[in-house]
Coordinates of C-alpha atoms in Angstrom, one line a residue:
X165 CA 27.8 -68.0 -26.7
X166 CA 24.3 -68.7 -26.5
X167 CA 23.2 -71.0 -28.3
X168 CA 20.2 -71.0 -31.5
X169 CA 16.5 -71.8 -30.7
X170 CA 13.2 -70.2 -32.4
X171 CA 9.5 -70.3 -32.7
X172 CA 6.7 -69.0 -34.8
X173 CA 3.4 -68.0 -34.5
X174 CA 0.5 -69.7 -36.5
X175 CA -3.5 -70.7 -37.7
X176 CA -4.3 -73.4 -39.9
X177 CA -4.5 -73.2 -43.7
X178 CA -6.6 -75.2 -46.1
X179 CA -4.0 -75.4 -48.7
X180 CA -2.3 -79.1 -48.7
X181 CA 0.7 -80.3 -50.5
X182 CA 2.6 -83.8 -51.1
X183 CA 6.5 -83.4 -50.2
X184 CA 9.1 -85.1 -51.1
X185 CA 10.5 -88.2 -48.9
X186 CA 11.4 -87.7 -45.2
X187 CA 15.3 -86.2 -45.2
X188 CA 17.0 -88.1 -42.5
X189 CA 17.9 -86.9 -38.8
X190 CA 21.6 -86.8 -38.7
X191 CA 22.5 -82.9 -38.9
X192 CA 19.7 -81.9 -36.6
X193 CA 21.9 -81.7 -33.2
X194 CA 20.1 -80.7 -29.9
X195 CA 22.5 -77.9 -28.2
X196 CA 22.3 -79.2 -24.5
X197 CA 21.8 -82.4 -24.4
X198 CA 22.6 -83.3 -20.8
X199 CA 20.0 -80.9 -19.8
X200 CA 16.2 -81.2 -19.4
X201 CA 14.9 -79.6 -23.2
X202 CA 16.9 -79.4 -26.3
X203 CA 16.8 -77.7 -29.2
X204 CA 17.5 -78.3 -32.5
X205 CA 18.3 -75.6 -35.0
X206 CA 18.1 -76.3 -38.7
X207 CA 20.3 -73.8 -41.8
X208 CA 17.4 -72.5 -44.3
X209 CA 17.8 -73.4 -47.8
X210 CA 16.9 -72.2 -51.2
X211 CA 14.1 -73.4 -52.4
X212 CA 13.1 -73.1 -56.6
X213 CA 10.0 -72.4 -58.1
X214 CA 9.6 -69.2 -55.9
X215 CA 11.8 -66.5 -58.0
X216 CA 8.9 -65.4 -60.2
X217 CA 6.2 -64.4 -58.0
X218 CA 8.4 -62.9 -55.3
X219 CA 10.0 -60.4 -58.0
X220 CA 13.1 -62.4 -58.2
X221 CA 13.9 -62.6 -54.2
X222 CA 14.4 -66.4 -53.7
X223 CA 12.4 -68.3 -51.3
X224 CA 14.1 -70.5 -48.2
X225 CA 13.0 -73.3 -46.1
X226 CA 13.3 -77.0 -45.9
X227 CA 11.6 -79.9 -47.1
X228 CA 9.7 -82.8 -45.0
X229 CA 12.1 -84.2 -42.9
X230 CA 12.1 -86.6 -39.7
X231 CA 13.8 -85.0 -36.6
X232 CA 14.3 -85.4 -33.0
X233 CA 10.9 -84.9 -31.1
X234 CA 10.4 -81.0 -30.3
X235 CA 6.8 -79.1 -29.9
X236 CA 7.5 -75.8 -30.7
X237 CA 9.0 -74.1 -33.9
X238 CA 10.2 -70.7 -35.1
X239 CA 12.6 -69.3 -37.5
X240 CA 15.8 -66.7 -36.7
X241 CA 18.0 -65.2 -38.1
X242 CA 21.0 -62.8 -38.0
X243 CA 20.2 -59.5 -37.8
X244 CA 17.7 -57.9 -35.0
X245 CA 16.9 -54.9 -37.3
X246 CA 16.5 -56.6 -40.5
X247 CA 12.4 -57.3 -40.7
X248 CA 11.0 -60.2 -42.4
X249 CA 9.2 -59.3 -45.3
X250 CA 7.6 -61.8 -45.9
X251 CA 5.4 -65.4 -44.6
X252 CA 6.7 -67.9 -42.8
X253 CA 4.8 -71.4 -43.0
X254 CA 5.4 -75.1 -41.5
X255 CA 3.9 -78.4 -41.3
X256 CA 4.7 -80.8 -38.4
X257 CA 4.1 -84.3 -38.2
X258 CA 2.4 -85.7 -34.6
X259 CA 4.7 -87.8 -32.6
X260 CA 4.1 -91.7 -33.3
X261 CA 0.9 -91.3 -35.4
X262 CA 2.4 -90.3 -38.6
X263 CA -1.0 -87.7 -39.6
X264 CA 0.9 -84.5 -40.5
X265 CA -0.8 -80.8 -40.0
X266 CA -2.1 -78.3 -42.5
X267 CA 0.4 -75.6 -43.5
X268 CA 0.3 -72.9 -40.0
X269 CA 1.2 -69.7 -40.6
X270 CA 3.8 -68.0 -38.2
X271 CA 3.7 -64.6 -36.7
X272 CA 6.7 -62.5 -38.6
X273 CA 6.5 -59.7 -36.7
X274 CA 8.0 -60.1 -33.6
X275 CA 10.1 -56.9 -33.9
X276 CA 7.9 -55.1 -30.9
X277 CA 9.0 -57.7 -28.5
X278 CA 12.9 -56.9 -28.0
X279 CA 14.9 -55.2 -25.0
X280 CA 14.9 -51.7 -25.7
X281 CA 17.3 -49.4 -28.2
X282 CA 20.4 -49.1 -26.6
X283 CA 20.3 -50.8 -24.0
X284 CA 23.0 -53.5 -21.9
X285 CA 20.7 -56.6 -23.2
X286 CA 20.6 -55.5 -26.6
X287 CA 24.4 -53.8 -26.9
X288 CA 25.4 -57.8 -25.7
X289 CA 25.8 -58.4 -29.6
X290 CA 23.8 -61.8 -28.8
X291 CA 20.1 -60.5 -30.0
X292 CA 18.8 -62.1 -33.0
X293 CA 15.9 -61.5 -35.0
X294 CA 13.0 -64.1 -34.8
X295 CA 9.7 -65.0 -35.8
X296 CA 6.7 -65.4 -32.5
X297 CA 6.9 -68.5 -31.5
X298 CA 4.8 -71.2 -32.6
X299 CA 3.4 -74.5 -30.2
X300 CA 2.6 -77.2 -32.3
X301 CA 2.6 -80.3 -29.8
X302 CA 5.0 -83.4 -29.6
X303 CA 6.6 -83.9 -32.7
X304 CA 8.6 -85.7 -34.6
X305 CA 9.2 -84.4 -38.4
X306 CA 8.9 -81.0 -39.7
X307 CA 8.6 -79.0 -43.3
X308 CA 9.0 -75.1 -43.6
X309 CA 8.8 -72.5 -46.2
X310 CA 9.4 -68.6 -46.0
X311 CA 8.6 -67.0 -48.9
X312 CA 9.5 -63.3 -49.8
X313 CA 6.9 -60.3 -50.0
X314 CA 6.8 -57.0 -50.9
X315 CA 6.2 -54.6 -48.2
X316 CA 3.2 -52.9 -48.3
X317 CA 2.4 -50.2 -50.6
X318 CA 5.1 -52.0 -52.4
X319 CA 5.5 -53.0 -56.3
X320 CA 6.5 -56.7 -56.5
X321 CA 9.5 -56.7 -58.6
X322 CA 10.6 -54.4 -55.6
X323 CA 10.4 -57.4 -53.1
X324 CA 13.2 -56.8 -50.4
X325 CA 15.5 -60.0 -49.9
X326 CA 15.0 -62.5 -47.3
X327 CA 17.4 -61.5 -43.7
X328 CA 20.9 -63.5 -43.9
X329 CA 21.2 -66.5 -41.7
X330 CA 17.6 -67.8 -41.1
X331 CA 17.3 -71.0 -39.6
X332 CA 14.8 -73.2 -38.6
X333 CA 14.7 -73.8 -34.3
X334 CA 12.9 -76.9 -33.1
X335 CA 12.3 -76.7 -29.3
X336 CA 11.6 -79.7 -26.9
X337 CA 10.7 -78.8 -23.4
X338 CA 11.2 -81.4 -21.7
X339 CA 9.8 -83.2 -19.1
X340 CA 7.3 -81.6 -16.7
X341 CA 8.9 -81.2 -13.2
X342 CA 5.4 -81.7 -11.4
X343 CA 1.8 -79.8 -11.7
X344 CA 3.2 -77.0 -9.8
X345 CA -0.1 -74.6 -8.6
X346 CA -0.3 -71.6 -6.2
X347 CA -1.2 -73.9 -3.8
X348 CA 2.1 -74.8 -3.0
X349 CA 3.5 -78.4 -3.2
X350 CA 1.1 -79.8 -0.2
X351 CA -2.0 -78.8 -0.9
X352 CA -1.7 -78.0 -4.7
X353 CA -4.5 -76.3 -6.4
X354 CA -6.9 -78.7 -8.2
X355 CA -7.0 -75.4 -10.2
X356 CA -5.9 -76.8 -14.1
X357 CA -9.6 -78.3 -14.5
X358 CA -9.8 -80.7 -18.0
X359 CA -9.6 -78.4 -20.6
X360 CA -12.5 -77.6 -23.5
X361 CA -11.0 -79.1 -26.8
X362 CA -8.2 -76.3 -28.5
X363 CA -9.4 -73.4 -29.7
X364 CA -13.0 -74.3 -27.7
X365 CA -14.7 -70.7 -26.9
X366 CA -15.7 -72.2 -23.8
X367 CA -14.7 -70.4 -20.5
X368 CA -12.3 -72.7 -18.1
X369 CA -13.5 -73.4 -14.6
X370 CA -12.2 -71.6 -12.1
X371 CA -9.2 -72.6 -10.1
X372 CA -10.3 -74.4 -6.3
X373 CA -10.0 -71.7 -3.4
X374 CA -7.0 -72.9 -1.3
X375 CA -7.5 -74.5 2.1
X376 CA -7.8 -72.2 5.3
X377 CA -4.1 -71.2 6.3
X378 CA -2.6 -71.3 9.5
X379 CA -3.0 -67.7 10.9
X380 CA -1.2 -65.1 13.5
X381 CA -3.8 -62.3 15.0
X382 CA -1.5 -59.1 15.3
X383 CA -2.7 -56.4 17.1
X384 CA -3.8 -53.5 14.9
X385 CA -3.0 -55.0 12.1
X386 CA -6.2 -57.7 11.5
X387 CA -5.0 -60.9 11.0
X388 CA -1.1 -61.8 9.2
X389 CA -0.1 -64.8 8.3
X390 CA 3.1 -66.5 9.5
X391 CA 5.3 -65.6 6.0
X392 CA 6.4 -69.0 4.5
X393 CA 9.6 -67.3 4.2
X394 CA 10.1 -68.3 8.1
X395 CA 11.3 -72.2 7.7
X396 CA 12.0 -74.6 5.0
X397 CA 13.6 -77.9 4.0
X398 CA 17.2 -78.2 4.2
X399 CA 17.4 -81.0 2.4
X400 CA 15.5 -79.0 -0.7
X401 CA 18.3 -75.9 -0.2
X402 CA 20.9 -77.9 -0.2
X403 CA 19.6 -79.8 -3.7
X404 CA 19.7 -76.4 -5.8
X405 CA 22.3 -75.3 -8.1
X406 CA 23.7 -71.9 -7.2
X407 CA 21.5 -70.2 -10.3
X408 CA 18.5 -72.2 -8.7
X409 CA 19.5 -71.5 -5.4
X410 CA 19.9 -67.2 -6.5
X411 CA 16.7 -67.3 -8.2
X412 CA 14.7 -68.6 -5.6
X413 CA 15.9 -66.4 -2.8
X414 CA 15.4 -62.9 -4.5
X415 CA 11.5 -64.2 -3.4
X416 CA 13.0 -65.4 -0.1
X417 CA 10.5 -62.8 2.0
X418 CA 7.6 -64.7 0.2
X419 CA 8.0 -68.5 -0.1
X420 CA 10.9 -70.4 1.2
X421 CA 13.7 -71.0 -0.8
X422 CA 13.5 -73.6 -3.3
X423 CA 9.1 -73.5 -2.9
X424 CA 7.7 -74.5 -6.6
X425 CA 4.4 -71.7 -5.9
X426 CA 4.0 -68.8 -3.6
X427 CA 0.9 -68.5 -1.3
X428 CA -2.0 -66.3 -1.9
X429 CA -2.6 -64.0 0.5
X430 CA -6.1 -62.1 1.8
X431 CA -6.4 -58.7 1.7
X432 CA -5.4 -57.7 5.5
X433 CA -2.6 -60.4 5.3
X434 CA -1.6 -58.1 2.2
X435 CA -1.5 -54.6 3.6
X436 CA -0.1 -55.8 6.7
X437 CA 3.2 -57.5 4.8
X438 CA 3.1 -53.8 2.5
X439 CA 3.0 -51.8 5.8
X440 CA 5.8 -54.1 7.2
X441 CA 8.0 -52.7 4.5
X442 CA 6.9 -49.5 5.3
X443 CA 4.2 -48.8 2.9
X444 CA 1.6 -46.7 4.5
X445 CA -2.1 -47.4 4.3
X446 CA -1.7 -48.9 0.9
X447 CA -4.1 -49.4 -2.0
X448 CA -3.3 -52.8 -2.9
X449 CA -5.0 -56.3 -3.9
X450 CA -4.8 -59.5 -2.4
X451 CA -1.6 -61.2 -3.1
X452 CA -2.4 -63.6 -6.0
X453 CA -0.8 -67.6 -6.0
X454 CA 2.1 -67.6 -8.5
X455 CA 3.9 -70.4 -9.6
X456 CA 7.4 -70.1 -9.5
X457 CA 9.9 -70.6 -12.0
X458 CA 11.4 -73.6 -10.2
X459 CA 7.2 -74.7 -10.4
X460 CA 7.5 -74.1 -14.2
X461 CA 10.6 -76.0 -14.7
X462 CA 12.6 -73.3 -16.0
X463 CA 16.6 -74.4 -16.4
X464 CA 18.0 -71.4 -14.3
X465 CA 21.7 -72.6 -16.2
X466 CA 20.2 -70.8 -19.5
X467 CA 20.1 -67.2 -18.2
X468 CA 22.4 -64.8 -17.6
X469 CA 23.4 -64.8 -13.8
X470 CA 22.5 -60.9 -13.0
X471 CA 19.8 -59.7 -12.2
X472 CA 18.6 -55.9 -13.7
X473 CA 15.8 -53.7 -12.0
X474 CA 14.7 -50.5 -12.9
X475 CA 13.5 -47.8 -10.7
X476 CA 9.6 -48.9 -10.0
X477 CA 6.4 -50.0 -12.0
X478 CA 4.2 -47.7 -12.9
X479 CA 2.5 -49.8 -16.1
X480 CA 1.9 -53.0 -17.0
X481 CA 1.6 -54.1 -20.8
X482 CA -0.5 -57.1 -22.0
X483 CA 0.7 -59.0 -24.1
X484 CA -1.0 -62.7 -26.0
X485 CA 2.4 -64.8 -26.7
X486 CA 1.0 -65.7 -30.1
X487 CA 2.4 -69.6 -29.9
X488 CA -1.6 -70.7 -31.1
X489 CA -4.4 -71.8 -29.0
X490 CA -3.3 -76.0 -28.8
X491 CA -2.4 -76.3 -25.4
X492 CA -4.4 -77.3 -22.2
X493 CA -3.1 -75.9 -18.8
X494 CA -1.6 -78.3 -17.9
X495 CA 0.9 -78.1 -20.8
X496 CA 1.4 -74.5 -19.7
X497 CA 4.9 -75.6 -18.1
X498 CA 5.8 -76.8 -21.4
X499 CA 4.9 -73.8 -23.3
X500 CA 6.7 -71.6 -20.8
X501 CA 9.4 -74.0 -20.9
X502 CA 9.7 -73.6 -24.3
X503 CA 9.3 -70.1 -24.9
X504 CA 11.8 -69.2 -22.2
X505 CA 14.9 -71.1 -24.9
X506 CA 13.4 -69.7 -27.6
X507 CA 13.9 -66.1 -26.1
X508 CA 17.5 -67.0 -24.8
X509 CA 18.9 -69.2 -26.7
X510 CA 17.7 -68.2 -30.1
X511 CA 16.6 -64.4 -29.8
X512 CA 19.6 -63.9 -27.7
X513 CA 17.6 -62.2 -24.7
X514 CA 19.0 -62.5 -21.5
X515 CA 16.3 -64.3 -19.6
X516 CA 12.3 -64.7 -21.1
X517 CA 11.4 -61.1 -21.9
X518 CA 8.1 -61.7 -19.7
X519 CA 7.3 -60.5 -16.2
X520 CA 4.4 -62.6 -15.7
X521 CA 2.5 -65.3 -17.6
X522 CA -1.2 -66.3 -17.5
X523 CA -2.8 -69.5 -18.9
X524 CA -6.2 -70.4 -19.7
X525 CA -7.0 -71.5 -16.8
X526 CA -6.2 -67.8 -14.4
X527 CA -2.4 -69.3 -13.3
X528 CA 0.1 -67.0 -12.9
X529 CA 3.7 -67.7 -13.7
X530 CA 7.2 -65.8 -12.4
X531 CA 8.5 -64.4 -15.5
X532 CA 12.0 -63.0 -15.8
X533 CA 14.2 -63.9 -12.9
X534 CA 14.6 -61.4 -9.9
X535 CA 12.2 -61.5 -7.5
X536 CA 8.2 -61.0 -8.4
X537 CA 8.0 -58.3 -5.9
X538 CA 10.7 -56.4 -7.3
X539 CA 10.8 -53.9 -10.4
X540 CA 12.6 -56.4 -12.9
X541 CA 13.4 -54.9 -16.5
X542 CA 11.8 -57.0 -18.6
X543 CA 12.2 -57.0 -22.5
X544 CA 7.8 -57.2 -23.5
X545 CA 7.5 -53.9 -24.9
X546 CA 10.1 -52.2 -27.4
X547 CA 10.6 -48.6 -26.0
X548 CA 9.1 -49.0 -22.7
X549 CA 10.3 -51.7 -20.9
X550 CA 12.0 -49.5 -18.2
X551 CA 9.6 -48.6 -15.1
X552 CA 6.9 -50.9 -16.6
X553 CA 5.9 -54.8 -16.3
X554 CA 5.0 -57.2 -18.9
X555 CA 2.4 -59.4 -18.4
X556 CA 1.7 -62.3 -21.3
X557 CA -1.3 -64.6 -21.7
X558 CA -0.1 -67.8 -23.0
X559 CA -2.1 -68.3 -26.3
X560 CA -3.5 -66.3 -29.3
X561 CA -6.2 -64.0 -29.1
X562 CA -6.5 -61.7 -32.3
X563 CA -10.0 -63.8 -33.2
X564 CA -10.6 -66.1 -29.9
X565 CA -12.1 -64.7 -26.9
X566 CA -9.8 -64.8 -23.6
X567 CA -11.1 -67.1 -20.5
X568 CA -12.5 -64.9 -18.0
X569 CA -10.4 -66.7 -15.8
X570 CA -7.5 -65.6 -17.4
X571 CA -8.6 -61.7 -17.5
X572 CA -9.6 -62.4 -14.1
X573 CA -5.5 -63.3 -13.3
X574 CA -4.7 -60.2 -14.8
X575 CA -6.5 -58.0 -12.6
X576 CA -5.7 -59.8 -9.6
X577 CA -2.1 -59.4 -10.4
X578 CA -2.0 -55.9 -11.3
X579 CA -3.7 -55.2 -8.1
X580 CA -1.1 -56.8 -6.5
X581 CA 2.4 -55.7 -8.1
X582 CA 0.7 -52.0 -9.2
X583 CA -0.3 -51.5 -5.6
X584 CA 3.2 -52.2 -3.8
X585 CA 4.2 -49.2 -6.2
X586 CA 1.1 -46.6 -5.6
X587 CA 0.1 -47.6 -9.5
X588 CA -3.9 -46.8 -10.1
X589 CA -5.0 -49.1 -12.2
X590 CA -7.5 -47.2 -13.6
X591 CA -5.3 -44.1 -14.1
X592 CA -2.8 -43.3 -16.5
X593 CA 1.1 -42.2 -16.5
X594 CA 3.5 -41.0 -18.7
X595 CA 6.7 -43.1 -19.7
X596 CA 9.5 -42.0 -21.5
X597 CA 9.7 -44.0 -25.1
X598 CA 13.3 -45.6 -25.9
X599 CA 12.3 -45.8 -29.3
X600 CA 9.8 -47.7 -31.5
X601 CA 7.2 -47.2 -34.1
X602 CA 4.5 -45.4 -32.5
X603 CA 6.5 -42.7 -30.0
X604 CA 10.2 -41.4 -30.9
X605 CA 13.3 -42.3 -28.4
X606 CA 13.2 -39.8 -25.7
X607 CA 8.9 -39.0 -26.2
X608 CA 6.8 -39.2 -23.2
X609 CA 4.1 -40.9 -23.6
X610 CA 0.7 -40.9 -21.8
X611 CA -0.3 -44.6 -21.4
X612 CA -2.7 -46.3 -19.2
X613 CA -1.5 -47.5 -16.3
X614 CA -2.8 -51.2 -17.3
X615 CA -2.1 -51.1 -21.2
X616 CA -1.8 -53.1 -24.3
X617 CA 1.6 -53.7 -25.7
X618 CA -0.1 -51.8 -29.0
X619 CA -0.8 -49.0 -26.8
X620 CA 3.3 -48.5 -27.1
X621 CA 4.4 -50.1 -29.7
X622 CA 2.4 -50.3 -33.6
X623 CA 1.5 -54.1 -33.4
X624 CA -1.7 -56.7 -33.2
X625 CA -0.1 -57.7 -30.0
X626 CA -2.3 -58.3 -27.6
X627 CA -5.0 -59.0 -29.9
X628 CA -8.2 -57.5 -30.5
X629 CA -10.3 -59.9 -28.6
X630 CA -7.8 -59.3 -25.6
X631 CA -7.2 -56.5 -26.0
X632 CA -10.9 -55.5 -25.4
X633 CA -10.8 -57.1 -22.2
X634 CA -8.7 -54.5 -20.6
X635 CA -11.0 -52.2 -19.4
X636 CA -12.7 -54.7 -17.5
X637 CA -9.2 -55.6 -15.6
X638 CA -8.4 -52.1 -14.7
X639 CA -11.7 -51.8 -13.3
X640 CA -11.4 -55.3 -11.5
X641 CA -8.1 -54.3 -10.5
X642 CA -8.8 -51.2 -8.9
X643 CA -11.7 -52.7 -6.8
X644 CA -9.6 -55.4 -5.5
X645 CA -7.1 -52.5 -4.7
X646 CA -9.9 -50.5 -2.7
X647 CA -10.5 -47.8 -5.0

């Protein structure tokens, strides 16, 4: 059974409040503790004073209490298709310092992000609802309060109930295995510059072009390099658990097994590695660098073993992860980290639900194990996660402008994965809905080929200031592709 772990989304509020004293540690046990992360998950309680102004639904949480140090919170609970009605609030306490945060409000509705209606992942019996997932930074004590709402349209004394079983999840990611860049181990991209302060406006710097590369003239074909694929250190292989080991060879034809980042390729090195697979004078961008999930850190022991594909990619879906803006790049691993249990462990998912992830700084992650060249089913975009990718940029951006570099990584990715599949960036396509909000199970839907997750599903997701940015990747995109 897998086990619980959550997150939530959140901004600061103004609004402060003395708590009572500090509950001690004792109940709060992490769920794998020989493992690299933990989690902690925490029973919701009743809390008084509430009845009155939520029409008689009680309100739940916890008060201040000191914990095991975690950096990310959410809040779960039983039932995937009861909603939240509701807000969901916390206050964390910084790790050795003993200054605690403003009240943060957390994203409730995370319903849109799920594996599809009736599918294998969500038939399992192990999905859970869950609030987005909130990064907070290290921690060490915690306070939360959900209190009920009516939904909208709504008279108060109508006020649905809070859903059965929430509990509060309290996610450490553990230590980072190494600044992992596209670069590759040797010659690692100086590419995660010092970030602006959080929630800065200003645009990160670029990541560092890569050293020249080694490289093969073929005839007729331009210039190909040697695929990394071709050697690789023993020694590494033979460190690898078998799930480590099986994730890292489904990318086998790109970087050698066990590789932390797979190269970037030029243009010509691109289309001749398409053609080699027998795709004829493709349109297609310039492999980007993409850290792998070994890079990331990710415990390949969480997941389920299989692998699922479905048939090709003919959209991607943008997504903003809605864990806040306090993070530098370099944390990225962490956050993915992070948001990788919270999906399994206490939404019940499979694997992350994400194809791809973006930071701040324009690097791309491996998502959902599989193979980043393959069509993996992801579970990004309720209804529509078959024949489609899901791309995420690690932040919020409802009111802060993306980094360019980061809408620049989407492009160049799309390029990329859209290409080996004939995908115009710029066009659109029709996909057949599997059921959500905006388009009936079975409707088919005419989406852009690069689209917003609210383009297919009613949501915020992926923000209005991201959101906006789109049109400028599909038309980067299908430039790099040679349209």
């Amino acid at each position: 059974m897998r086990a619980y772990l959550a997150s939530s989304v959140g901004v600061a509020c103004s609004a402060a409040l003395v708590l009572p004293a500090l509950t001690p540690v004792a109940s709060a046990a992490p769920r794998v503790p020989d493992l690299p992360g933990s989690t902690q998950s925490l029973p919701l309680v009743p809390l008084p004073g509430y009845e009155r102004s939520a029409g008689g639904a009680v309100a739940q949480g916890l008060p201040q209490r000191e914990t095991r140090p975690f950096s990310l919170v959410g809040v779960v609970w039983e039932d995937p298709d009861s909603e939240l009605h509701g807000s969901v609030q916390v206050r964390t306490r910084a790790t050795g310092s003993g200054t605690w945060s403003p009240w943060q409000d957390v994203e409730t509705h995370d319903f849109e992000h799920a594996p599809d209606p009736g599918s294998e992942e969500r038939a399992e019996g192990t999905v859970r609802g869950a609030t987005a997932p909130l990064w907070v930074g290290d921690s060490d004590a915690v306070a939360v309060r959900v209190r009920p709402e009516p939904t909208r349209g709504a008279i108060r004394s109508a006020t649905p109930p809070l859903p059965g079983g929430l509990r509060l999840e309290l996610v450490d990611p553990g230590e980072e295995p190494g600044n992992a860049q596209p670069g590759g181990p040797e010659n690692p991209q100086p590419g995660s510059p010092d970030n602006p302060p959080p929630g800065s406006q200003e645009n990160p710097a670029p990541l560092v072009p890569l050293p020249e590369r080694p490289e093969i003239p073929v005839p007729g074909e331009g210039v190909y390099e040697e695929l990394p694929g071709a050697t690789g250190d023993p020694a590494l292989a033979a460190s690898l658990t078998p799930e480590s080991a099986a994730a890292s060879a489904v990318n086998a034809d790109l970087a050698p097994l066990g590789s932390d980042a797979i190269l970037p390729l030029s243009k010509a090195e691109t289309e001749a590695e398409a053609a080699a697979y027998g795709v004829a004078k493709p349109y297609i961008g310039p492999r980007p660098g993409i850290v792998t999930r070994k890079g990331w850190g990710a415990d390949e022991a969480l997941r389920e073993k299989q692998f699922v594909y479905t048939k090709t990619v003919q959209a991607a879906f943008v997504h903003h992860t809605a864990t806040g803006n306090r993070f530098t790049c370099q944390q990225s691993g962490s956050v993915l980290r992070s948001i990788y249990r919270y999906h399994v462990e206490s939404s019940g998912w499979r694997d992350i639900g994400y194809n791809f992830a973006v930071d701040k700084c324009g690097n791309i992650y491996e998502g959902r194990a599989g193979g980043v060249a393959k069509p993996v089913l992801g579970a990004h975009t309720r209804g529509f996660n078959t024949n489609s990718m899901g791309i995420a940029v690690l932040g919020t951006y409802s009111s802060t402008t993306p980094p360019k570099a980061a809408v620049d990584a989407i492009a160049k990715l799309t390029a990329w994965k859209l290409g080996l599949f004939g995908a115009n960036p710029k066009a659109t396509t029709y996909l057949t809905s599997g059921g959500g909000n905006r388009y009936a199970k079975g409707t088919k839907a005419r989406l852009h080929v690069i689209s917003g997750h609210r383009d297919g599903f009613a949501t915020d997701c992926p923000g209005a200031r991201l959101y906006g940015q789109l049109g400028t990747a599909r038309a980067v995109a299908a430039r790099l592709q040679g349209r």
